[in-house]
Short mmCIF file of C-alpha atoms and ligand atoms in Angstrom, two decimals:
data_model
loop_
_atom_site.label_atom_id
_atom_site.label_comp_id
_atom_site.label_asym_id
_atom_site.label_seq_id
_atom_site.Cartn_x
_atom_site.Cartn_y
_atom_site.Cartn_z
CA MET G 1484 -56.60 24.45 33.48
CA ARG G 1485 -56.84 20.66 33.45
CA SER G 1486 -58.22 20.99 29.93
CA GLN G 1487 -54.69 21.69 28.68
CA LEU G 1488 -53.15 18.53 30.13
CA LEU G 1489 -52.65 15.85 27.52
CA ASN G 1490 -54.43 12.72 28.68
CA ASP G 1491 -57.24 10.33 27.85
CA GLY G 1492 -59.87 12.99 28.25
CA THR G 1493 -58.13 15.61 26.11
CA ALA G 1494 -56.99 13.54 23.14
CA GLU G 1495 -59.40 15.49 20.95
CA VAL G 1496 -58.20 18.88 22.27
CA TYR G 1497 -54.65 17.77 21.51
CA ARG G 1498 -55.56 16.67 17.99
CA ARG G 1499 -57.23 20.00 17.24
CA ALA G 1500 -54.51 22.17 18.77
CA VAL G 1501 -51.67 20.40 17.04
CA THR G 1502 -53.53 20.28 13.75
CA GLU G 1503 -54.16 24.01 13.90
CA GLY G 1504 -50.50 24.67 14.72
CA VAL G 1505 -49.33 22.41 11.91
CA GLU G 1506 -51.75 24.14 9.51
CA ARG G 1507 -50.21 27.51 10.27
CA VAL G 1508 -46.67 26.25 9.85
CA ALA G 1509 -47.61 24.43 6.65
CA ASN G 1510 -49.05 27.69 5.32
CA ARG G 1511 -45.80 29.45 6.12
CA PHE G 1512 -43.87 26.82 4.23
CA ALA G 1513 -46.22 27.10 1.28
CA THR G 1514 -46.00 30.89 1.09
CA THR G 1515 -42.55 31.94 2.32
CA ARG G 1516 -40.77 33.63 -0.55
CA ARG G 1517 -37.57 34.73 1.18
CA PRO G 1518 -35.37 33.06 3.80
CA PHE G 1519 -35.75 36.07 6.07
CA THR G 1520 -37.72 39.29 6.36
CA GLY G 1521 -34.68 41.33 7.35
CA ILE G 1522 -36.24 42.48 10.60
CA THR G 1523 -33.83 43.96 13.16
CA PRO G 1524 -33.64 43.17 16.88
CA GLU G 1525 -34.70 46.77 17.55
CA GLU G 1526 -37.87 46.31 15.51
CA LEU G 1527 -38.79 42.94 16.95
CA ALA G 1528 -37.86 43.36 20.61
CA PRO G 1529 -40.72 45.77 21.50
CA GLU G 1530 -43.30 43.34 20.09
CA ILE G 1531 -41.99 40.56 22.28
CA SER G 1532 -41.59 42.83 25.31
CA ALA G 1533 -45.19 43.96 24.92
CA VAL G 1534 -46.51 40.47 25.54
CA ASP G 1535 -47.87 40.28 29.08
CA LEU G 1536 -46.91 36.81 30.28
CA ASP G 1537 -49.16 37.15 33.29
CA ARG G 1538 -52.25 37.65 31.11
CA PRO G 1539 -52.84 34.46 29.13
CA LEU G 1540 -54.87 34.62 25.95
CA GLY G 1541 -56.78 31.55 27.03
CA ASP G 1542 -57.09 29.77 23.72
CA THR G 1543 -54.86 28.16 21.14
CA SER G 1544 -55.99 30.21 18.15
CA SER G 1545 -55.21 33.54 19.82
CA ALA G 1546 -51.84 32.29 21.01
CA LEU G 1547 -51.05 31.11 17.50
CA ASP G 1548 -52.15 34.45 16.03
CA GLU G 1549 -49.72 36.14 18.37
CA LEU G 1550 -46.98 33.65 17.56
CA GLU G 1551 -47.35 34.40 13.85
CA GLN G 1552 -46.61 38.04 14.64
CA ILE G 1553 -43.67 37.60 16.95
CA TYR G 1554 -41.99 34.51 15.53
CA LEU G 1555 -43.28 32.70 12.46
CA ARG G 1556 -43.47 35.83 10.31
CA ASP G 1557 -39.82 36.79 10.83
CA ALA G 1558 -38.08 33.48 11.54
CA VAL G 1559 -35.02 32.56 9.49
CA TYR G 1560 -36.18 29.73 7.23
CA PHE G 1561 -33.55 27.09 6.52
CA HIS G 1562 -35.66 25.31 3.95
CA HIS G 1563 -35.48 28.27 1.58
CA PRO G 1564 -33.06 27.62 -1.30
CA ARG G 1565 -31.34 30.93 -0.65
CA TYR G 1566 -30.54 30.24 2.98
CA LEU G 1567 -26.86 29.44 2.46
CA ALA G 1568 -25.31 30.41 5.77
CA HIS G 1569 -24.61 27.99 8.60
CA LEU G 1570 -24.65 24.24 9.16
CA ASN G 1571 -28.45 24.12 9.32
CA CYS G 1572 -30.32 21.78 7.08
CA PRO G 1573 -33.84 21.69 5.78
CA VAL G 1574 -35.50 18.87 7.70
CA VAL G 1575 -37.11 15.71 6.34
CA ILE G 1576 -40.78 15.13 7.05
CA PRO G 1577 -40.44 11.72 8.79
CA ALA G 1578 -38.09 13.35 11.32
CA VAL G 1579 -40.53 16.21 11.98
CA LEU G 1580 -43.22 13.63 12.53
CA GLY G 1581 -40.87 11.89 14.96
CA GLU G 1582 -40.44 15.17 16.80
CA ALA G 1583 -44.20 15.47 17.24
CA VAL G 1584 -44.49 11.91 18.51
CA LEU G 1585 -41.58 12.13 20.94
CA ALA G 1586 -42.81 15.42 22.39
CA ALA G 1587 -46.27 14.06 23.07
CA VAL G 1588 -45.20 10.73 24.55
CA ASN G 1589 -42.33 12.54 26.29
CA SER G 1590 -40.19 9.50 27.05
CA SER G 1591 -37.03 10.28 28.93
CA LEU G 1592 -34.11 8.21 27.80
CA ASP G 1593 -32.24 8.10 31.07
CA THR G 1594 -33.72 4.89 32.40
CA TRP G 1595 -35.63 1.93 31.04
CA ASP G 1596 -38.48 2.65 33.43
CA GLN G 1597 -38.96 6.05 31.74
CA SER G 1598 -38.64 4.94 28.14
CA ALA G 1599 -38.86 1.17 27.53
CA GLY G 1600 -38.80 0.69 23.74
CA GLY G 1601 -37.26 4.12 23.29
CA THR G 1602 -34.09 2.85 24.91
CA LEU G 1603 -33.91 -0.11 22.56
CA ILE G 1604 -34.60 2.03 19.50
CA GLU G 1605 -31.79 4.39 20.51
CA ARG G 1606 -29.46 1.42 21.02
CA ARG G 1607 -30.26 0.02 17.56
CA LEU G 1608 -29.39 3.38 15.99
CA ILE G 1609 -26.14 3.57 17.95
CA ASP G 1610 -25.27 0.08 16.69
CA TRP G 1611 -26.31 1.05 13.17
CA THR G 1612 -24.10 4.14 13.21
CA ALA G 1613 -21.16 2.29 14.80
CA GLY G 1614 -21.58 -0.37 12.11
CA ARG G 1615 -21.48 2.23 9.33
CA ILE G 1616 -18.31 3.65 10.89
CA GLY G 1617 -16.83 0.17 11.29
CA LEU G 1618 -15.98 0.46 14.97
CA GLY G 1619 -16.21 -3.28 15.65
CA GLY G 1620 -18.15 -5.55 17.98
CA ALA G 1621 -17.33 -3.79 21.26
CA ALA G 1622 -18.59 -0.39 20.11
CA ASP G 1623 -21.25 1.60 21.89
CA GLY G 1624 -22.39 5.18 22.30
CA VAL G 1625 -25.21 7.46 23.23
CA PHE G 1626 -27.31 10.23 21.71
CA THR G 1627 -26.35 13.73 22.86
CA SER G 1628 -27.66 17.26 22.51
CA GLY G 1629 -25.11 18.16 19.85
CA GLY G 1630 -21.57 17.97 18.59
CA SER G 1631 -20.25 20.19 21.36
CA GLN G 1632 -21.49 17.82 24.02
CA SER G 1633 -20.28 14.78 22.07
CA ASN G 1634 -16.80 16.31 21.82
CA LEU G 1635 -16.83 17.14 25.53
CA GLN G 1636 -17.74 13.60 26.46
CA ALA G 1637 -15.17 12.10 24.08
CA LEU G 1638 -12.46 14.22 25.64
CA LEU G 1639 -13.64 13.32 29.14
CA LEU G 1640 -13.18 9.64 28.27
CA ALA G 1641 -9.78 10.38 26.72
CA ARG G 1642 -8.69 12.29 29.81
CA GLU G 1643 -9.67 9.43 32.09
CA GLU G 1644 -7.98 6.86 29.85
CA ALA G 1645 -4.77 8.93 29.85
CA ARG G 1646 -4.58 8.44 33.64
CA ALA G 1647 -2.25 11.39 34.15
CA ALA G 1648 -1.44 12.41 37.71
CA ASP G 1649 -1.21 16.05 36.65
CA PRO G 1650 -3.93 17.30 34.26
CA GLY G 1651 -1.74 20.32 33.53
CA ARG G 1652 0.58 18.02 31.54
CA LEU G 1653 -2.13 16.69 29.23
CA ARG G 1654 -2.12 17.75 25.60
CA ILE G 1655 -4.82 17.56 22.92
CA PHE G 1656 -3.78 17.91 19.28
CA ALA G 1657 -6.27 19.41 16.87
CA SER G 1658 -5.93 21.27 13.60
CA GLU G 1659 -6.15 25.03 13.51
CA CYS G 1660 -9.47 24.56 11.69
CA SER G 1661 -10.98 22.35 14.42
CA HIS G 1662 -14.19 23.34 16.16
CA PHE G 1663 -14.01 25.69 19.15
CA SER G 1664 -15.79 23.15 21.33
CA VAL G 1665 -12.41 21.37 21.62
CA GLN G 1666 -11.00 24.40 23.43
CA LYS G 1667 -14.12 24.81 25.54
CA SER G 1668 -14.01 21.14 26.51
CA ALA G 1669 -10.36 21.40 27.56
CA LYS G 1670 -11.31 24.26 29.83
CA LEU G 1671 -14.30 22.43 31.29
CA LEU G 1672 -12.14 19.36 31.87
CA GLY G 1673 -9.73 21.35 33.99
CA LEU G 1674 -6.80 21.11 31.62
CA GLY G 1675 -4.24 23.88 31.46
CA PRO G 1676 -4.47 26.91 29.18
CA ASP G 1677 -1.88 25.36 26.82
CA ALA G 1678 -3.67 22.02 26.65
CA VAL G 1679 -4.84 22.30 23.05
CA VAL G 1680 -1.98 22.24 20.56
CA SER G 1681 -3.07 23.79 17.31
CA VAL G 1682 -1.63 21.91 14.34
CA PRO G 1683 -1.34 23.91 11.09
CA VAL G 1684 -3.30 22.87 8.00
CA ASP G 1685 -2.18 22.47 4.40
CA ARG G 1686 -3.54 24.36 1.39
CA ASP G 1687 -6.62 22.17 1.41
CA LYS G 1688 -7.22 23.01 5.10
CA ARG G 1689 -6.34 19.48 6.22
CA MET G 1690 -4.17 18.86 9.27
CA GLN G 1691 -0.49 18.57 8.31
CA THR G 1692 0.42 15.20 9.74
CA VAL G 1693 4.16 15.87 9.42
CA LEU G 1694 3.68 18.74 11.84
CA LEU G 1695 1.42 16.63 14.04
CA ALA G 1696 4.20 14.01 14.22
CA ALA G 1697 6.69 16.71 15.18
CA GLU G 1698 4.37 18.05 17.90
CA LEU G 1699 3.90 14.53 19.29
CA GLU G 1700 7.70 14.04 19.41
CA LEU G 1701 8.11 17.36 21.16
CA CYS G 1702 5.38 16.43 23.63
CA ALA G 1703 7.25 13.21 24.49
CA ARG G 1704 10.61 15.00 24.82
CA GLU G 1705 9.11 17.52 27.21
CA GLY G 1706 7.61 14.77 29.35
CA LEU G 1707 4.06 15.85 28.57
CA VAL G 1708 1.17 13.41 28.05
CA PRO G 1709 -0.57 13.20 24.65
CA MET G 1710 -4.19 12.81 25.77
CA ALA G 1711 -5.99 12.88 22.43
CA ILE G 1712 -5.70 13.71 18.78
CA VAL G 1713 -8.86 15.27 17.37
CA ALA G 1714 -9.21 14.67 13.66
CA THR G 1715 -11.92 16.78 12.07
CA ALA G 1716 -13.92 15.01 9.36
CA GLY G 1717 -15.51 18.03 7.80
CA THR G 1718 -14.21 21.28 9.25
CA THR G 1719 -16.93 23.80 9.98
CA ASP G 1720 -15.60 26.36 7.54
CA PHE G 1721 -14.16 24.33 4.69
CA GLY G 1722 -15.59 20.84 5.04
CA SER G 1723 -12.01 19.62 4.82
CA ILE G 1724 -11.32 16.14 6.14
CA ASP G 1725 -8.09 15.54 8.05
CA PRO G 1726 -5.99 12.56 6.83
CA LEU G 1727 -7.64 9.93 9.01
CA GLU G 1728 -5.38 6.95 8.18
CA GLU G 1729 -2.18 8.87 8.89
CA ILE G 1730 -3.60 10.29 12.11
CA ALA G 1731 -4.64 6.79 13.18
CA GLU G 1732 -1.05 5.58 12.63
CA LEU G 1733 0.33 8.39 14.77
CA ALA G 1734 -2.26 7.86 17.49
CA GLU G 1735 -1.35 4.20 17.61
CA ARG G 1736 2.39 4.87 17.71
CA HIS G 1737 2.02 7.32 20.58
CA GLY G 1738 -0.63 5.37 22.47
CA THR G 1739 -3.04 8.28 22.14
CA TRP G 1740 -6.82 8.41 21.97
CA MET G 1741 -8.06 9.24 18.46
CA HIS G 1742 -11.27 11.22 18.34
CA VAL G 1743 -12.90 11.98 15.01
CA ASP G 1744 -15.15 15.02 15.02
CA ALA G 1745 -17.48 14.12 12.18
CA ALA G 1746 -20.23 16.51 13.31
CA TYR G 1747 -20.48 17.78 9.75
CA GLY G 1748 -19.05 14.95 7.63
CA CYS G 1749 -21.12 12.16 9.22
CA GLY G 1750 -23.60 12.41 6.33
CA LEU G 1751 -20.97 10.55 4.30
CA LEU G 1752 -21.73 7.46 6.39
CA ALA G 1753 -24.98 7.16 4.45
CA SER G 1754 -23.68 8.47 1.13
CA PRO G 1755 -23.97 6.05 -1.78
CA ALA G 1756 -21.19 7.92 -3.65
CA ARG G 1757 -18.71 9.33 -1.13
CA ARG G 1758 -18.36 6.98 1.86
CA HIS G 1759 -14.67 6.45 0.98
CA LEU G 1760 -13.88 10.03 2.03
CA LEU G 1761 -14.17 8.78 5.62
CA ASP G 1762 -11.79 5.84 5.17
CA GLY G 1763 -9.76 5.48 8.36
CA ILE G 1764 -12.60 6.64 10.63
CA GLU G 1765 -13.05 3.00 11.67
CA ARG G 1766 -9.75 3.26 13.58
CA ALA G 1767 -11.04 5.99 15.90
CA ASP G 1768 -11.52 5.52 19.63
CA SER G 1769 -14.48 7.87 19.53
CA VAL G 1770 -16.55 9.66 16.90
CA THR G 1771 -18.90 12.66 17.05
CA VAL G 1772 -21.81 12.66 14.62
CA ASP G 1773 -24.41 15.41 14.22
CA TYR G 1774 -27.47 14.03 12.52
CA HIS G 1775 -28.89 17.55 12.77
CA LYS G 1776 -26.29 18.72 10.28
CA SER G 1777 -25.98 16.23 7.45
CA PHE G 1778 -28.81 13.76 8.05
CA PHE G 1779 -31.50 16.42 7.58
CA GLN G 1780 -32.76 16.05 11.16
CA PRO G 1781 -34.32 18.77 13.30
CA VAL G 1782 -32.22 20.15 16.17
CA SER G 1783 -31.26 18.36 18.29
CA SER G 1784 -29.99 15.00 17.11
CA SER G 1785 -26.43 13.97 17.69
CA ALA G 1786 -24.40 11.10 19.08
CA LEU G 1787 -21.07 10.04 20.47
CA LEU G 1788 -19.78 6.63 19.42
CA VAL G 1789 -16.91 4.77 21.08
CA ARG G 1790 -14.83 1.79 19.94
CA ASP G 1791 -14.75 0.22 23.42
CA SER G 1792 -18.00 0.31 25.35
CA ALA G 1793 -16.06 -0.08 28.60
CA THR G 1794 -14.69 3.47 28.25
CA LEU G 1795 -18.20 4.87 28.75
CA ARG G 1796 -17.88 3.89 32.42
CA HIS G 1797 -16.05 7.18 32.94
CA ALA G 1798 -19.43 8.87 32.62
CA THR G 1799 -21.19 6.41 34.94
CA TYR G 1800 -22.55 7.24 38.37
CA TYR G 1801 -25.18 5.33 40.27
CA ALA G 1802 -27.98 6.96 42.20
CA ASP G 1803 -30.39 5.10 44.44
CA TYR G 1804 -33.24 7.27 43.22
CA LEU G 1805 -32.58 6.58 39.53
CA ASN G 1806 -30.21 3.84 38.43
CA PRO G 1807 -29.13 1.85 41.49
CA ARG G 1808 -26.11 -0.39 41.08
CA ARG G 1809 -28.24 -3.53 41.23
CA THR G 1810 -29.85 -2.61 37.89
CA VAL G 1811 -26.55 -3.52 36.24
CA GLU G 1812 -26.71 -7.10 37.56
CA GLU G 1813 -30.37 -7.21 36.64
CA LYS G 1814 -29.36 -6.25 33.08
CA ILE G 1815 -31.79 -3.35 32.95
CA PRO G 1816 -30.69 -1.06 30.13
CA ASN G 1817 -30.31 2.41 31.58
CA GLN G 1818 -28.86 4.83 29.05
CA VAL G 1819 -28.07 7.36 31.78
CA ASP G 1820 -25.12 5.12 32.69
CA LYS G 1821 -23.50 6.31 29.44
CA SER G 1822 -24.62 9.93 29.30
CA LEU G 1823 -23.60 13.33 30.65
CA GLN G 1824 -27.27 14.27 30.63
CA THR G 1825 -29.93 12.87 32.96
CA THR G 1826 -33.41 13.65 31.62
CA ARG G 1827 -32.91 13.28 27.89
CA ARG G 1828 -35.06 13.64 24.80
CA PHE G 1829 -35.88 10.67 22.59
CA ASP G 1830 -34.18 12.35 19.65
CA ALA G 1831 -33.31 8.97 18.19
CA LEU G 1832 -36.93 8.53 17.12
CA LYS G 1833 -36.48 11.13 14.39
CA LEU G 1834 -33.61 9.27 12.78
CA TRP G 1835 -35.51 6.01 13.21
CA LEU G 1836 -38.54 7.23 11.27
CA THR G 1837 -36.25 8.79 8.67
CA LEU G 1838 -34.51 5.48 8.04
CA ARG G 1839 -37.79 3.54 8.09
CA VAL G 1840 -39.41 5.86 5.54
CA MET G 1841 -36.50 6.92 3.34
CA GLY G 1842 -33.68 4.49 4.05
CA ALA G 1843 -30.02 5.34 4.45
CA ASP G 1844 -29.47 5.73 0.70
CA GLY G 1845 -32.35 8.18 0.58
CA VAL G 1846 -30.90 10.49 3.19
CA GLY G 1847 -27.28 9.94 2.07
CA GLY G 1848 -28.34 10.72 -1.49
CA LEU G 1849 -29.56 14.13 -0.38
CA PHE G 1850 -26.16 14.83 1.15
CA ASP G 1851 -24.48 13.72 -2.10
CA GLU G 1852 -26.66 16.20 -3.97
CA VAL G 1853 -25.43 19.14 -1.90
CA CYS G 1854 -21.82 17.99 -2.26
CA ASP G 1855 -22.34 17.89 -6.05
CA LEU G 1856 -23.85 21.36 -5.90
CA ALA G 1857 -20.83 22.66 -3.98
CA ALA G 1858 -18.52 21.26 -6.67
CA GLU G 1859 -20.52 23.13 -9.32
CA GLY G 1860 -20.53 26.26 -7.18
CA TRP G 1861 -16.76 26.03 -6.96
CA GLU G 1862 -16.46 25.95 -10.75
CA LEU G 1863 -18.63 29.01 -10.92
CA LEU G 1864 -16.59 30.93 -8.35
CA ALA G 1865 -13.24 29.83 -9.73
CA ALA G 1866 -14.24 31.13 -13.17
CA ASP G 1867 -15.57 34.44 -11.83
CA PRO G 1868 -12.93 37.19 -11.81
CA ARG G 1869 -14.91 39.11 -9.18
CA TYR G 1870 -14.28 36.44 -6.59
CA ASP G 1871 -11.45 34.69 -4.82
CA VAL G 1872 -12.44 31.20 -3.63
CA VAL G 1873 -10.35 29.42 -1.00
CA VAL G 1874 -10.48 25.65 -1.48
CA ARG G 1875 -12.15 23.16 -3.75
CA PRO G 1876 -14.78 21.62 -1.45
CA SER G 1877 -14.78 17.97 -0.33
CA LEU G 1878 -18.19 18.46 1.28
CA SER G 1879 -20.62 21.33 0.81
CA THR G 1880 -19.12 24.65 1.86
CA LEU G 1881 -17.59 27.40 -0.25
CA VAL G 1882 -15.47 30.17 1.27
CA TYR G 1883 -14.91 33.14 -1.02
CA ARG G 1884 -14.37 36.87 -1.10
CA TYR G 1885 -15.44 39.63 -3.43
CA ILE G 1886 -12.45 41.42 -4.92
CA PRO G 1887 -13.35 44.75 -6.49
CA GLU G 1888 -11.44 45.61 -9.61
CA ALA G 1889 -10.11 49.00 -8.62
CA VAL G 1890 -9.49 48.54 -4.90
CA THR G 1891 -6.14 47.36 -3.55
CA ASP G 1892 -6.44 48.13 0.17
CA PRO G 1893 -7.22 44.74 1.77
CA ALA G 1894 -8.92 46.38 4.77
CA GLU G 1895 -11.30 48.19 2.41
CA ILE G 1896 -12.03 44.89 0.68
CA ASP G 1897 -12.74 43.37 4.11
CA ARG G 1898 -15.23 46.13 4.84
CA ALA G 1899 -16.93 45.76 1.46
CA ASN G 1900 -17.42 42.02 2.04
CA LEU G 1901 -18.72 42.52 5.56
CA TYR G 1902 -21.06 45.24 4.34
CA ALA G 1903 -22.35 43.01 1.54
CA ARG G 1904 -23.12 40.22 3.99
CA LYS G 1905 -25.03 42.53 6.31
CA ALA G 1906 -26.89 44.26 3.51
CA LEU G 1907 -27.92 40.92 2.05
CA PHE G 1908 -29.21 39.78 5.45
CA ALA G 1909 -31.13 43.03 5.90
CA SER G 1910 -32.71 42.59 2.46
CA GLY G 1911 -33.83 39.07 3.38
CA GLU G 1912 -33.14 37.98 -0.21
CA ALA G 1913 -30.53 35.45 0.90
CA VAL G 1914 -28.50 34.59 3.98
CA VAL G 1915 -24.78 33.82 3.78
CA ALA G 1916 -22.18 33.36 6.51
CA GLY G 1917 -18.85 35.05 7.09
CA THR G 1918 -15.49 33.90 8.37
CA LYS G 1919 -11.85 34.93 8.37
CA VAL G 1920 -9.07 33.37 6.36
CA GLY G 1921 -5.53 34.55 7.06
CA GLY G 1922 -6.99 37.45 9.02
CA ARG G 1923 -9.08 38.67 6.06
CA GLN G 1924 -12.87 38.84 5.84
CA TYR G 1925 -14.40 36.09 3.71
CA LEU G 1926 -17.94 34.98 2.99
CA LYS G 1927 -19.26 31.47 3.15
CA PHE G 1928 -21.96 29.33 1.62
CA THR G 1929 -22.87 26.24 3.60
CA LEU G 1930 -24.90 24.25 1.11
CA LEU G 1931 -27.23 21.78 2.79
CA ASN G 1932 -30.34 22.27 0.74
CA PRO G 1933 -30.77 19.98 -2.26
CA GLU G 1934 -33.35 22.48 -3.56
CA THR G 1935 -30.68 25.14 -4.01
CA THR G 1936 -29.55 25.35 -7.63
CA VAL G 1937 -26.44 26.67 -9.33
CA SER G 1938 -28.54 29.58 -10.57
CA ASP G 1939 -29.43 30.42 -6.95
CA ILE G 1940 -25.70 30.55 -6.23
CA ALA G 1941 -25.06 32.72 -9.29
CA ALA G 1942 -27.91 35.07 -8.34
CA VAL G 1943 -26.65 35.44 -4.78
CA LEU G 1944 -23.12 36.18 -6.04
CA ASP G 1945 -24.58 38.95 -8.17
CA LEU G 1946 -26.47 40.34 -5.18
CA ILE G 1947 -23.28 40.32 -3.09
CA ALA G 1948 -21.31 42.05 -5.82
CA GLY G 1949 -24.05 44.68 -6.07
CA HIS G 1950 -24.01 45.39 -2.32
CA ALA G 1951 -20.19 45.49 -2.18
CA GLU G 1952 -20.08 47.90 -5.11
CA GLN G 1953 -22.71 50.07 -3.53
CA TYR G 1954 -20.60 50.32 -0.37
CA LEU G 1955 -17.45 51.13 -2.32
CA GLY G 1956 -19.31 53.66 -4.45
CA GLU G 1957 -20.66 55.48 -1.42
CA ASN G 1958 -17.21 55.50 0.15
CA ARG G 1959 -15.67 56.90 -2.99
CA LEU G 1960 -18.20 59.72 -2.88
CA VAL G 1961 -17.37 60.41 0.76
CA SER G 1962 -13.62 60.46 0.20
CA ALA G 1963 -13.87 62.51 -3.02
C1 LIG R 3212 -21.17 22.12 14.41
C2 LIG R 3212 -19.91 21.48 14.82
C3 LIG R 3212 -19.69 21.10 16.13
C4 LIG R 3212 -20.66 21.46 17.25
O1 LIG R 3212 -21.86 20.82 17.12
P1 LIG R 3212 -23.20 21.42 17.79
O2 LIG R 3212 -24.20 20.40 17.41
O3 LIG R 3212 -23.41 22.75 17.17
O4 LIG R 3212 -22.94 21.50 19.25
C5 LIG R 3212 -18.54 20.41 16.44
N1 LIG R 3212 -17.64 20.15 15.49
C6 LIG R 3212 -17.79 20.52 14.21
C7 LIG R 3212 -16.74 20.19 13.20
C8 LIG R 3212 -18.93 21.21 13.82
O5 LIG R 3212 -19.09 21.62 12.56
#
């Protein structure tokens, strides 16, 4: 099967195979009319189980035919204007091109001798991002697999910098709306079960800094060690941005590491209109950015940035077989010295091509468009008596709930909303997310597609109302 190895002799085979694959995907994009087909796991599982992995089809066309049946036909398509669910973006073409290039060349960004220019390109993008944040001349960072890994690494550095004899005494402060990877990281880092102190949010879902201050005082009185404050710049549910300046003041006063989780809000770094929403981020010790959320990049593309490059040493180990200590004196740039991963994709290439083709304003402008759309969607929801909407968005999410006219039982309203979400998904007409607010079932639009219009939003709200009413109608019949 040497004919399937990509090398000098197979360049033409590669060109044909990839072209055929791209043709099929391009056709899908040109003809997909719904974000989803509504297929169930029960319907799809037998088709995938039936594939005999020990009997290869032998040629690309047959394998692609099969793939159309078991994957491309029923995939959930984020580029569709009525995919409004999670923090997934439609992707920009230069980044998809980057993905194709990086997969074929297959550089591994752990050491210079496996990547060469790739290492330098990644470093330029780290510097570019740190510059946009305003972290100063000693900043550094590394690309990661995603926000969860970035948060984990940030908290590892914070733990090491806290130099506590007893990890059970370390405390991390994060708002009640922070991402669950903060809790997971605390567990992975061997902190105690009470390590993460959940700070309540205000009406706009921003951390209440008065309560943070009180928690920090309490922490000091009890002889505990404040390891880190995690400010979320764009909470996953509400897009709310914690008060960064005030949190920076408190972090400074208490000698605590300030981490900003901007996995979602990082798109503001490129925004021509809204960069000021991140004011104060430049005071962070570390920052998580997910280019695969608000820079329109394919999964995965993410980074951790730090104010002081020296803190990255907490992730450094030397191995004779990979990055021997002497390479430091020889000034050989080995990114593995800064990373939790070893073999690592050249994800930076996607952002590089994006910036070289579109520029920062181009990509930031797209994020501004979806933030504008969310503001319009809020007006629509706020004026619609059928719906309760939680907060006016600072970024691009809307959390709302259908409230039927004649129903007062909140549990019944919960069920109607949940039913509507599932029915909509099964119809494939649109995809929306769900979450809980104050223990009640809500629905969520995460708007990351500049192609989505206010009339899409209005149409989806009508569909949801229709499904919820259908559920309530059927239940009335049953109980009558
Ligand atoms: C999505 C998200 C994360 C996790 O990022 P992944 O790339 O999914 O690992 C962390 N924090 C926030 C605020 C997020 O929205």
